Amino acid sequence: MTTQPFSRIQIARLEGRAQSVRLRQSLFHSLHAALIASEGTIKRAIAADTGSSDADSSFEYSLALSELRTHYESLDLKTEVERAHTLENPSGTTNLGIVYLIPAQRNPFYSILSPLCAALAGGNCVVLELPPTLSQVSSVLRKLLSEALDADIFAISDNRPPEPFLSQCHVVTQVEEQSRPISTSASSLTSRPSATTVAIIDRTADIKAAAKSIALGTHLFQGRSHYAPDILFISEWVANEVLVHLVREVATPTAATKRASPTANGHANGPPTKPKPDIRAQALRNFESKEGCKVVVSGEHGSVVEITSRDAGLLGCKTDGPVTVIYRVSSLDDAIDLSNGLGTPLDALYIFATPEEASYTSRYIDARVSYINHIPVELLVGPSAPLHPTIPTTATPRYTPEMFRQPQPRIATASDLSKSVLEDSKVPMQQKLSSWSQAAARPLPPTGQGDGKALGFFDAAFLLFGGTLVSAIGTGVFFAVRHWRRR
C-alpha cells in the first residue's frame, strides 16, 4: 500500500481534524448508514467465515451497531464547546492522535468495529491493519469502511508499517505476536487472548440456573468465545446434580446454541460456503488424548469432560470448542487456591453462589472482572478486553472513548501557597512558609482503631465458658463439703 494515505493521516493529526465534534458525528452517520445498507452482506460474510448460526451472526452484527450508537450518543457539541472555552478545566483531556489497530481473527467484524468506533469518538485518526486474506468479513469491511469514512481520518494498511510511523501511534493489539512484536517506543492498548476464564458453582447456588448459564456460555458461537469458561470448578457436594443438568442442556440445547442447519441445496443462506472443520470433535480430541480426563457425555451440540487429575496443565488448558470442562473441589477455599494457580489475573470469573459466598470468593481470586450468578452474553463476542490501568472491563462497550484520550488539564487558579509567596516580596521566604510548614508538621488525625483493650470474640467466649466452668466446679465443691460435714 502506498504511503499517501498515511501522509494524509499525519497531516490530519497535526491539524486536529478528528477532534471536530461535527466531523465525528458525520463519520458516525456515514458509517451507520453503510452498515445498515450492507446488513445482509455482513451477516452472510460472518456465517461464511465462522460457520455460525443465523442467530450468532445477527447478534454480532447488532452488538457492533449498538456500540456505534452508544459512542455517537456520547458526543455532545455544547459540552465540548464549553470545555474548550473554559479557562479552568483540571479534568481536561485531548486525543491521542493516531490509533493503529491490529484486530483479532475471532469475531473480526465486532473486533474491528468496537475499537474503531471508540477511537473515532475519542477524536483520533485510525489506521487498520487488514492484510489481504480469503476472509469474506475482511473483504466486506475493506470496501465498506474505505467508502464510509474520510480518507484523512481512516486508512487501511496491508502490511505492518515501518518503525518511525508506529512510534507516533497508539497501538491497539488484540493478538499476542511473538514473531512480530510491537515497537517498544509506541504506546499500546493490549489484550490477553491466552488468559484463562474460570467458573465456580458452589453448593449454595441455584444449580439449574447455573448449569443453564454455563451451557450457554460454553456453546454460544460454537464454544469459541474467548470468555467462554475454560474450567468449571464444582463443589463436590452438588457435582452429580450439576452434571445431570449440564448433560440435559447439552442434549436439548436452546435455540441460541443451535447451529444453522443447511438447506436443501447444501447451504444455509446465500451462496454455498466452504465446509468447516468439526470444531467440537477437534476440541474433544484434545482432552481424550490426555490422561486424567473422562468424557461424561458427547453429542452433536457439545460435550462435557471431567478432569480427575489435579494436574495444573489440564486445569489451565484453554478450550476452543463447545466443551464444558469440570473439576470437583472440596470447598470454596480449594477453588480459590486452584484458580489463583492458573496464571493470574484471570480474564473473567463467574461465580454461582449466594451473595455471602460470592463476595468472599471474588475478594480472594485475582481476576480482572467477576460476574455473580450470570454470564453476560455481550461478553461472549469479540476479543479479550484491553488492559487499562484505570478503566475496568465492561461487557459492552468493550472499548471506550476514554481509553483513547489523555489528560490535558488547564489550571487558572493559583494555590493559596502560591498566592502567599507572591503577595509581598519584602517578607522573607521562610516567614511566608512558616504557617504552612507548621500546618504540615501537625500530628496526623487518629486512625479510629481501638486500643486493643476491648473484649474480643474469643476472649468473651473464654470468659463465658470459664465462668460457667468455675461456677459449676464451685457449686460441686460446696455441696461436696456440705455433704461431708453432715456425715
Coordinates of C-alpha atoms in Angstrom, one line a residue:
M1 CA 0.0 0.0 0.0
T2 CA 1.3 3.5 -0.8
T3 CA 2.3 5.9 1.9
Q4 CA -0.1 8.6 0.7
P5 CA -3.0 7.6 3.0
F6 CA -0.6 7.7 6.0
S7 CA 0.7 11.1 4.9
R8 CA -2.9 12.4 4.9
I9 CA -3.5 10.8 8.3
Q10 CA -0.4 12.5 9.7
I11 CA -1.4 15.9 8.3
A12 CA -4.9 15.5 9.8
R13 CA -3.4 14.6 13.1
L14 CA -1.3 17.7 13.1
E15 CA -4.3 19.9 12.2
G16 CA -6.5 18.2 14.8
R17 CA -9.2 17.5 12.2
A18 CA -10.5 14.4 14.0
Q19 CA -11.2 16.4 17.1
S20 CA -14.1 18.3 15.5
V21 CA -17.3 17.1 17.1
R22 CA -19.3 17.8 13.9
L23 CA -16.9 15.8 11.8
R24 CA -17.1 12.9 14.3
Q25 CA -20.9 13.0 14.2
S26 CA -20.8 13.0 10.4
L27 CA -18.4 10.0 10.3
F28 CA -20.8 8.0 12.6
H29 CA -23.8 8.9 10.5
S30 CA -22.0 7.7 7.3
L31 CA -20.7 4.5 8.9
H32 CA -24.1 3.7 10.4
A33 CA -25.8 4.1 7.1
A34 CA -23.3 1.9 5.3
L35 CA -23.7 -0.8 7.9
I36 CA -27.5 -0.7 7.7
A37 CA -27.4 -0.9 3.9
S38 CA -25.0 -3.9 3.9
E39 CA -26.7 -5.8 6.8
G40 CA -27.4 -8.9 4.7
T41 CA -24.0 -9.0 3.1
I42 CA -22.3 -8.6 6.5
K43 CA -24.3 -11.4 8.2
R44 CA -23.7 -13.8 5.3
A45 CA -20.0 -13.0 5.4
I46 CA -19.8 -13.7 9.2
A47 CA -21.7 -17.0 8.7
A48 CA -19.4 -18.0 5.8
D49 CA -16.2 -17.3 7.7
T50 CA -17.2 -19.0 11.0
G51 CA -20.0 -21.4 10.1
S52 CA -22.0 -19.8 12.9
S53 CA -25.8 -19.8 13.1
D54 CA -28.0 -17.0 11.8
A55 CA -28.6 -16.0 15.4
D56 CA -24.9 -15.8 16.2
S57 CA -24.3 -13.7 13.0
S58 CA -27.2 -11.4 13.8
F59 CA -26.1 -11.0 17.4
E60 CA -22.5 -10.0 16.4
Y61 CA -23.8 -7.5 13.8
S62 CA -26.3 -6.0 16.2
L63 CA -23.8 -5.7 19.1
A64 CA -21.4 -3.8 16.9
L65 CA -24.2 -1.5 15.7
S66 CA -25.3 -0.9 19.3
E67 CA -21.9 0.2 20.4
L68 CA -21.7 2.5 17.5
R69 CA -24.9 4.2 18.6
T70 CA -23.6 4.4 22.2
H71 CA -20.4 6.2 21.1
Y72 CA -22.4 8.5 18.9
E73 CA -24.7 9.5 21.7
S74 CA -21.8 10.3 23.9
L75 CA -20.8 13.2 21.6
D76 CA -22.2 16.5 22.8
L77 CA -21.3 19.6 20.9
K78 CA -22.5 22.0 23.5
T79 CA -20.5 20.4 26.3
E80 CA -17.4 20.1 24.1
V81 CA -17.5 23.9 23.2
E82 CA -18.0 24.8 26.9
R83 CA -15.0 22.7 27.9
A84 CA -12.9 24.2 25.1
H85 CA -13.7 27.7 26.1
T86 CA -13.5 27.2 29.9
L87 CA -10.3 28.6 31.3
E88 CA -10.3 26.3 34.4
N89 CA -10.5 22.7 33.4
P90 CA -8.5 20.4 35.7
S91 CA -10.0 17.3 34.2
G92 CA -9.4 18.3 30.6
T93 CA -8.4 15.7 28.1
T94 CA -7.2 15.5 24.4
N95 CA -7.0 12.9 21.8
L96 CA -4.1 10.5 21.3
G97 CA -3.6 11.3 17.6
I98 CA -3.3 8.2 15.5
V99 CA -4.6 4.8 16.6
Y100 CA -3.1 1.7 14.9
L101 CA -5.5 -1.2 15.2
I102 CA -4.4 -4.9 14.9
P103 CA -7.7 -6.9 15.2
A104 CA -8.2 -10.5 16.3
Q105 CA -9.3 -13.1 13.8
R106 CA -12.1 -14.3 16.0
N107 CA -15.3 -12.3 15.5
P108 CA -13.4 -10.0 13.2
F109 CA -16.5 -7.8 12.4
Y110 CA -17.1 -6.9 16.1
S111 CA -13.4 -6.9 16.9
I112 CA -12.7 -4.2 14.3
L113 CA -15.9 -2.1 14.8
S114 CA -15.7 -1.9 18.6
P115 CA -12.3 -0.2 18.9
L116 CA -12.7 1.7 15.7
C117 CA -15.9 3.4 16.9
A118 CA -14.4 4.2 20.3
A119 CA -11.2 5.6 18.8
L120 CA -13.3 7.8 16.4
A121 CA -15.5 9.0 19.3
G122 CA -12.3 9.9 21.2
G123 CA -11.3 12.3 18.3
N124 CA -8.5 10.2 16.7
C125 CA -7.4 9.1 13.3
V126 CA -7.3 5.4 12.8
V127 CA -5.1 3.0 10.7
L128 CA -6.5 -0.5 10.5
E129 CA -4.1 -3.4 9.7
L130 CA -6.0 -5.7 7.4
P131 CA -3.8 -8.0 5.3
P132 CA -5.4 -9.5 2.2
T133 CA -7.0 -12.8 3.1
L134 CA -9.8 -15.2 2.0
S135 CA -12.0 -13.9 4.8
Q136 CA -15.3 -12.6 3.5
V137 CA -15.7 -10.3 6.5
S138 CA -12.3 -8.6 5.8
S139 CA -13.3 -8.2 2.2
V140 CA -16.6 -6.6 3.0
L141 CA -15.1 -4.3 5.7
R142 CA -12.2 -3.2 3.5
K143 CA -14.7 -1.9 0.9
L144 CA -17.3 -0.6 3.3
L145 CA -15.0 1.3 5.7
S146 CA -13.0 2.9 2.9
E147 CA -16.1 4.2 1.3
A148 CA -17.9 5.3 4.5
L149 CA -15.1 7.1 6.3
D150 CA -13.0 10.1 5.5
A151 CA -9.6 9.2 3.9
D152 CA -8.0 11.9 6.1
I153 CA -9.2 10.2 9.2
F154 CA -9.2 6.5 8.3
A155 CA -6.8 4.3 6.3
I156 CA -6.2 0.5 5.8
S157 CA -2.7 -1.0 5.9
D158 CA -2.0 -4.2 4.1
N159 CA 1.3 -4.7 6.0
R160 CA 2.9 -3.6 9.2
P161 CA 4.2 0.0 8.7
P162 CA 7.8 1.0 9.4
E163 CA 9.0 1.8 12.9
P164 CA 9.1 5.6 12.5
F165 CA 5.3 5.6 11.8
L166 CA 4.4 3.1 14.5
S167 CA 6.3 5.2 17.1
Q168 CA 3.9 8.0 16.5
C169 CA 0.8 5.8 17.0
H170 CA -1.2 4.4 19.9
V171 CA -1.2 0.7 19.0
V172 CA -4.3 -1.4 19.8
T173 CA -3.5 -5.0 19.5
Q174 CA -5.9 -7.9 20.2
V175 CA -3.4 -10.6 19.4
E176 CA -0.2 -11.9 21.0
E177 CA 2.6 -11.7 18.4
Q178 CA 5.9 -13.3 19.3
S179 CA 7.3 -13.2 15.8
R180 CA 6.4 -9.5 15.1
P181 CA 6.5 -7.6 18.4
I182 CA 5.2 -4.1 18.5
S183 CA 7.6 -1.2 18.7
T184 CA 8.6 -0.6 22.3
S185 CA 8.6 3.2 21.6
A186 CA 4.9 3.1 20.7
S187 CA 2.2 3.4 23.4
S188 CA -0.2 0.5 23.3
L189 CA -3.5 -0.9 24.5
T190 CA -3.2 -4.7 24.5
S191 CA -5.5 -7.7 25.1
R192 CA -4.6 -11.1 26.5
P193 CA -6.1 -13.8 24.3
S194 CA -4.3 -16.6 26.2
A195 CA -5.7 -15.5 29.6
T196 CA -7.9 -18.1 31.4
T197 CA -11.6 -17.7 32.3
V198 CA -13.0 -19.7 35.3
A199 CA -16.5 -20.5 36.6
I200 CA -17.3 -21.8 40.1
I201 CA -20.5 -23.4 41.2
D202 CA -20.9 -23.5 45.0
R203 CA -23.3 -25.8 46.8
T204 CA -25.4 -22.8 47.8
A205 CA -26.0 -21.9 44.1
D206 CA -29.3 -22.3 42.1
I207 CA -28.0 -25.4 40.3
K208 CA -30.4 -25.4 37.4
A209 CA -29.9 -21.7 36.6
A210 CA -26.1 -22.1 36.9
A211 CA -26.0 -25.1 34.6
K212 CA -28.1 -23.2 32.0
S213 CA -25.7 -20.2 32.1
I214 CA -22.6 -22.4 31.8
A215 CA -24.1 -24.3 28.9
L216 CA -25.0 -21.1 27.1
G217 CA -21.6 -19.6 27.7
T218 CA -19.8 -22.7 26.6
H219 CA -21.8 -23.4 23.5
L220 CA -22.7 -20.0 22.1
F221 CA -20.6 -19.2 19.0
Q222 CA -19.6 -22.9 18.8
G223 CA -17.8 -22.5 22.2
R224 CA -15.1 -20.5 20.6
S225 CA -15.6 -17.3 22.6
H226 CA -12.6 -16.0 24.4
Y227 CA -14.8 -15.5 27.5
A228 CA -16.4 -19.0 27.5
P229 CA -15.4 -20.8 30.8
D230 CA -12.2 -22.7 30.3
I231 CA -12.7 -24.7 33.5
L232 CA -15.7 -25.1 35.8
F233 CA -15.0 -25.8 39.5
I234 CA -18.0 -27.6 41.1
S235 CA -18.5 -28.2 44.8
E236 CA -18.3 -32.0 45.3
W237 CA -21.5 -31.8 47.4
V238 CA -23.6 -30.9 44.3
A239 CA -21.4 -32.2 41.5
N240 CA -23.7 -35.0 40.5
E241 CA -26.7 -32.7 40.4
V242 CA -24.8 -30.2 38.3
L243 CA -23.8 -32.9 35.9
V244 CA -27.3 -34.0 35.4
H245 CA -28.4 -30.5 34.4
L246 CA -25.3 -30.0 32.2
V247 CA -26.0 -33.2 30.3
R248 CA -29.6 -32.2 29.9
E249 CA -28.6 -28.8 28.5
V250 CA -26.1 -30.4 26.0
A251 CA -28.7 -33.0 24.9
T252 CA -31.5 -30.3 24.4
P253 CA -29.8 -27.0 23.6
T254 CA -31.7 -23.8 23.4
A255 CA -32.3 -22.0 20.2
A256 CA -29.4 -19.7 20.8
T257 CA -26.9 -22.5 20.9
K258 CA -28.1 -24.5 17.9
R259 CA -26.1 -24.2 14.8
A260 CA -27.7 -23.3 11.5
S261 CA -28.9 -26.3 9.6
P262 CA -28.2 -26.4 5.9
T263 CA -31.0 -26.0 3.3
A264 CA -31.8 -28.4 0.5
N265 CA -29.1 -27.0 -1.8
G266 CA -26.4 -27.6 0.9
H267 CA -26.0 -24.1 2.5
A268 CA -27.9 -22.1 5.0
N269 CA -28.0 -18.6 3.5
G270 CA -26.7 -17.1 0.3
P271 CA -24.1 -18.9 -1.8
P272 CA -22.6 -22.2 -0.8
T273 CA -19.8 -21.9 1.8
K274 CA -16.7 -23.9 2.3
P275 CA -17.3 -26.8 4.8
K276 CA -15.9 -26.0 8.2
P277 CA -13.8 -28.5 10.3
D278 CA -15.7 -30.1 13.1
I279 CA -14.7 -27.8 15.9
R280 CA -16.4 -29.9 18.6
A281 CA -14.6 -33.1 17.6
Q282 CA -11.2 -31.3 17.5
A283 CA -11.7 -29.7 20.9
L284 CA -12.8 -33.1 22.3
R285 CA -9.8 -34.9 20.9
N286 CA -7.5 -32.5 22.8
F287 CA -8.9 -34.0 26.1
E288 CA -9.4 -37.6 25.0
S289 CA -5.7 -38.0 24.3
K290 CA -4.7 -36.9 27.8
E291 CA -4.7 -39.0 31.0
G292 CA -6.8 -37.8 33.9
C293 CA -9.7 -36.8 31.6
K294 CA -13.1 -38.6 31.4
V295 CA -15.7 -37.8 28.8
V296 CA -19.1 -37.6 30.6
V297 CA -21.2 -37.0 27.5
S298 CA -20.5 -36.2 23.9
G299 CA -23.2 -35.1 21.4
E300 CA -23.9 -33.1 18.3
H301 CA -24.2 -29.8 20.2
G302 CA -21.3 -30.2 22.7
S303 CA -19.5 -32.3 25.3
V304 CA -18.9 -32.5 29.0
V305 CA -15.4 -33.6 30.2
E306 CA -14.5 -34.2 33.8
I307 CA -10.9 -33.9 34.9
T308 CA -9.9 -36.3 37.6
S309 CA -6.3 -35.3 38.0
R310 CA -5.1 -32.2 39.8
D311 CA -2.6 -31.6 37.0
A312 CA -2.2 -27.8 36.5
G313 CA -1.6 -28.4 32.8
L314 CA -5.1 -29.9 32.4
L315 CA -6.9 -27.4 34.6
G316 CA -5.3 -24.4 32.9
C317 CA -5.9 -25.7 29.3
K318 CA -7.6 -23.1 27.1
T319 CA -10.6 -24.7 25.4
D320 CA -11.5 -23.9 21.8
G321 CA -14.9 -25.5 21.2
P322 CA -18.2 -26.5 22.7
V323 CA -16.7 -28.5 25.6
T324 CA -17.6 -27.9 29.2
V325 CA -14.6 -29.0 31.4
I326 CA -15.3 -29.6 35.0
Y327 CA -13.3 -30.4 38.2
R328 CA -14.7 -31.2 41.6
V329 CA -13.5 -29.1 44.5
S330 CA -13.9 -29.8 48.2
S331 CA -14.6 -26.2 49.2
L332 CA -14.5 -22.6 48.1
D333 CA -11.0 -22.3 49.5
D334 CA -10.0 -25.2 47.3
A335 CA -11.5 -23.4 44.3
I336 CA -9.7 -20.2 45.3
D337 CA -6.3 -21.9 45.5
L338 CA -6.8 -23.7 42.2
S339 CA -8.0 -20.5 40.4
N340 CA -5.0 -18.4 41.6
G341 CA -2.7 -21.1 40.4
L342 CA -3.8 -20.9 36.8
G343 CA -1.9 -17.8 35.9
T344 CA -3.5 -14.6 37.3
P345 CA -5.1 -12.3 36.8
L346 CA -7.9 -14.4 35.3
D347 CA -9.6 -12.6 32.4
A348 CA -13.0 -13.2 34.0
L349 CA -14.5 -15.1 36.9
Y350 CA -18.1 -16.4 37.0
I351 CA -19.4 -17.3 40.5
F352 CA -22.6 -19.1 41.1
A353 CA -23.4 -18.9 44.9
T354 CA -25.3 -16.9 47.5
P355 CA -24.2 -13.3 47.9
E356 CA -22.1 -14.0 51.0
E357 CA -20.1 -16.9 49.4
A358 CA -19.8 -15.0 46.1
S359 CA -18.4 -11.9 47.8
Y360 CA -15.9 -14.0 49.8
T361 CA -14.8 -15.8 46.6
S362 CA -14.4 -12.8 44.4
R363 CA -12.3 -11.0 47.0
Y364 CA -9.7 -13.7 47.2
I365 CA -9.4 -14.7 43.5
D366 CA -7.2 -12.4 41.3
A367 CA -9.5 -11.7 38.3
R368 CA -9.9 -8.6 36.2
V369 CA -13.7 -8.9 36.5
S370 CA -16.1 -11.1 38.4
Y371 CA -19.7 -11.8 37.5
I372 CA -22.1 -13.2 40.1
N373 CA -24.8 -15.7 39.1
H374 CA -24.7 -14.9 35.4
I375 CA -22.5 -14.8 32.3
P376 CA -23.1 -11.6 30.1
V377 CA -23.9 -12.7 26.6
E378 CA -22.3 -9.5 25.2
L379 CA -19.0 -10.6 26.7
L380 CA -19.0 -13.8 24.6
V381 CA -18.5 -11.8 21.4
G382 CA -15.1 -10.4 20.3
P383 CA -11.6 -10.1 21.9
S384 CA -10.4 -10.0 25.4
A385 CA -11.0 -6.6 26.9
P386 CA -7.9 -4.4 26.7
L387 CA -5.7 -3.9 29.7
H388 CA -6.0 -0.4 31.1
P389 CA -4.7 0.7 34.5
T390 CA -7.8 2.8 35.5
I391 CA -10.7 1.8 33.2
P392 CA -12.4 -1.5 34.3
T393 CA -13.5 -4.3 32.0
T394 CA -17.1 -4.0 30.7
A395 CA -19.1 -6.4 28.6
T396 CA -20.2 -3.6 26.3
P397 CA -18.8 -1.4 25.0
R398 CA -15.6 -3.3 25.1
Y399 CA -13.6 -0.2 24.3
T400 CA -14.5 3.3 25.5
P401 CA -13.5 6.7 24.1
E402 CA -11.7 7.4 27.5
M403 CA -9.2 4.7 26.5
F404 CA -8.2 6.9 23.5
R405 CA -7.9 10.2 25.4
Q406 CA -5.0 11.5 27.5
P407 CA -5.0 14.2 30.3
Q408 CA -4.6 17.8 29.3
P409 CA -5.7 19.9 32.3
R410 CA -5.9 23.7 32.4
I411 CA -5.3 25.3 35.8
A412 CA -6.1 29.0 36.1
T413 CA -6.5 29.4 39.9
A414 CA -3.3 29.7 41.9
S415 CA -3.0 27.7 45.1
D416 CA -3.1 29.5 48.5
L417 CA 0.6 28.8 49.0
S418 CA 1.5 30.3 45.6
K419 CA -0.6 33.4 46.4
S420 CA 1.0 33.9 49.8
V421 CA 4.5 33.6 48.4
L422 CA 3.8 36.2 45.7
E423 CA 1.9 38.7 47.9
D424 CA 4.8 40.6 49.5
S425 CA 8.3 40.5 48.1
K426 CA 9.8 42.2 51.2
V427 CA 8.8 39.4 53.5
P428 CA 11.4 36.6 53.8
M429 CA 10.5 33.3 52.1
Q430 CA 11.0 31.4 55.4
Q431 CA 8.5 33.6 57.1
K432 CA 5.9 33.2 54.3
L433 CA 6.3 29.4 54.6
S434 CA 6.2 29.3 58.4
S435 CA 2.5 28.8 58.9
W436 CA 2.2 26.4 56.0
S437 CA 5.2 24.3 57.4
Q438 CA 3.7 24.2 60.8
A439 CA 0.3 23.0 59.5
A440 CA 2.1 20.2 57.5
A441 CA 4.0 19.2 60.7
R442 CA 0.9 18.8 62.9
P443 CA 0.2 15.3 64.1
L444 CA -1.9 13.2 61.8
P445 CA -5.5 12.5 62.8
P446 CA -6.1 9.3 64.8
T447 CA -7.0 6.2 62.8
G448 CA -10.0 5.4 64.9
Q449 CA -8.8 1.9 65.7
G450 CA -9.4 0.7 69.2
D451 CA -6.6 0.4 71.7
G452 CA -6.8 -3.4 71.8
K453 CA -8.2 -3.5 75.3
A454 CA -11.8 -4.2 74.3
L455 CA -13.1 -7.7 74.9
G456 CA -12.8 -9.8 71.7
F457 CA -15.0 -12.6 70.5
F458 CA -12.7 -15.4 71.7
D459 CA -12.0 -13.5 75.0
A460 CA -15.7 -13.3 75.7
A461 CA -16.2 -16.9 74.8
F462 CA -13.4 -18.0 77.1
L463 CA -14.7 -15.9 80.0
L464 CA -18.2 -17.2 79.5
F465 CA -17.1 -20.8 79.3
G466 CA -14.5 -20.3 82.1
G467 CA -17.1 -18.5 84.3
T468 CA -19.6 -21.3 83.7
L469 CA -17.0 -24.0 84.4
V470 CA -15.7 -22.3 87.6
S471 CA -19.3 -21.8 88.8
A472 CA -20.1 -25.4 88.2
I473 CA -17.0 -26.6 90.0
G474 CA -17.6 -24.2 92.9
T475 CA -21.1 -25.4 93.3
G476 CA -20.0 -29.0 93.2
V477 CA -17.3 -28.4 95.8
F478 CA -19.8 -26.6 98.0
F479 CA -22.3 -29.4 98.0
A480 CA -19.5 -32.0 98.5
V481 CA -18.1 -30.2 101.6
R482 CA -21.6 -29.7 102.9
H483 CA -22.3 -33.4 102.5
W484 CA -19.0 -34.4 104.1
R485 CA -19.7 -32.2 107.2
R486 CA -23.2 -33.7 107.7
R487 CA -21.6 -37.1 108.0

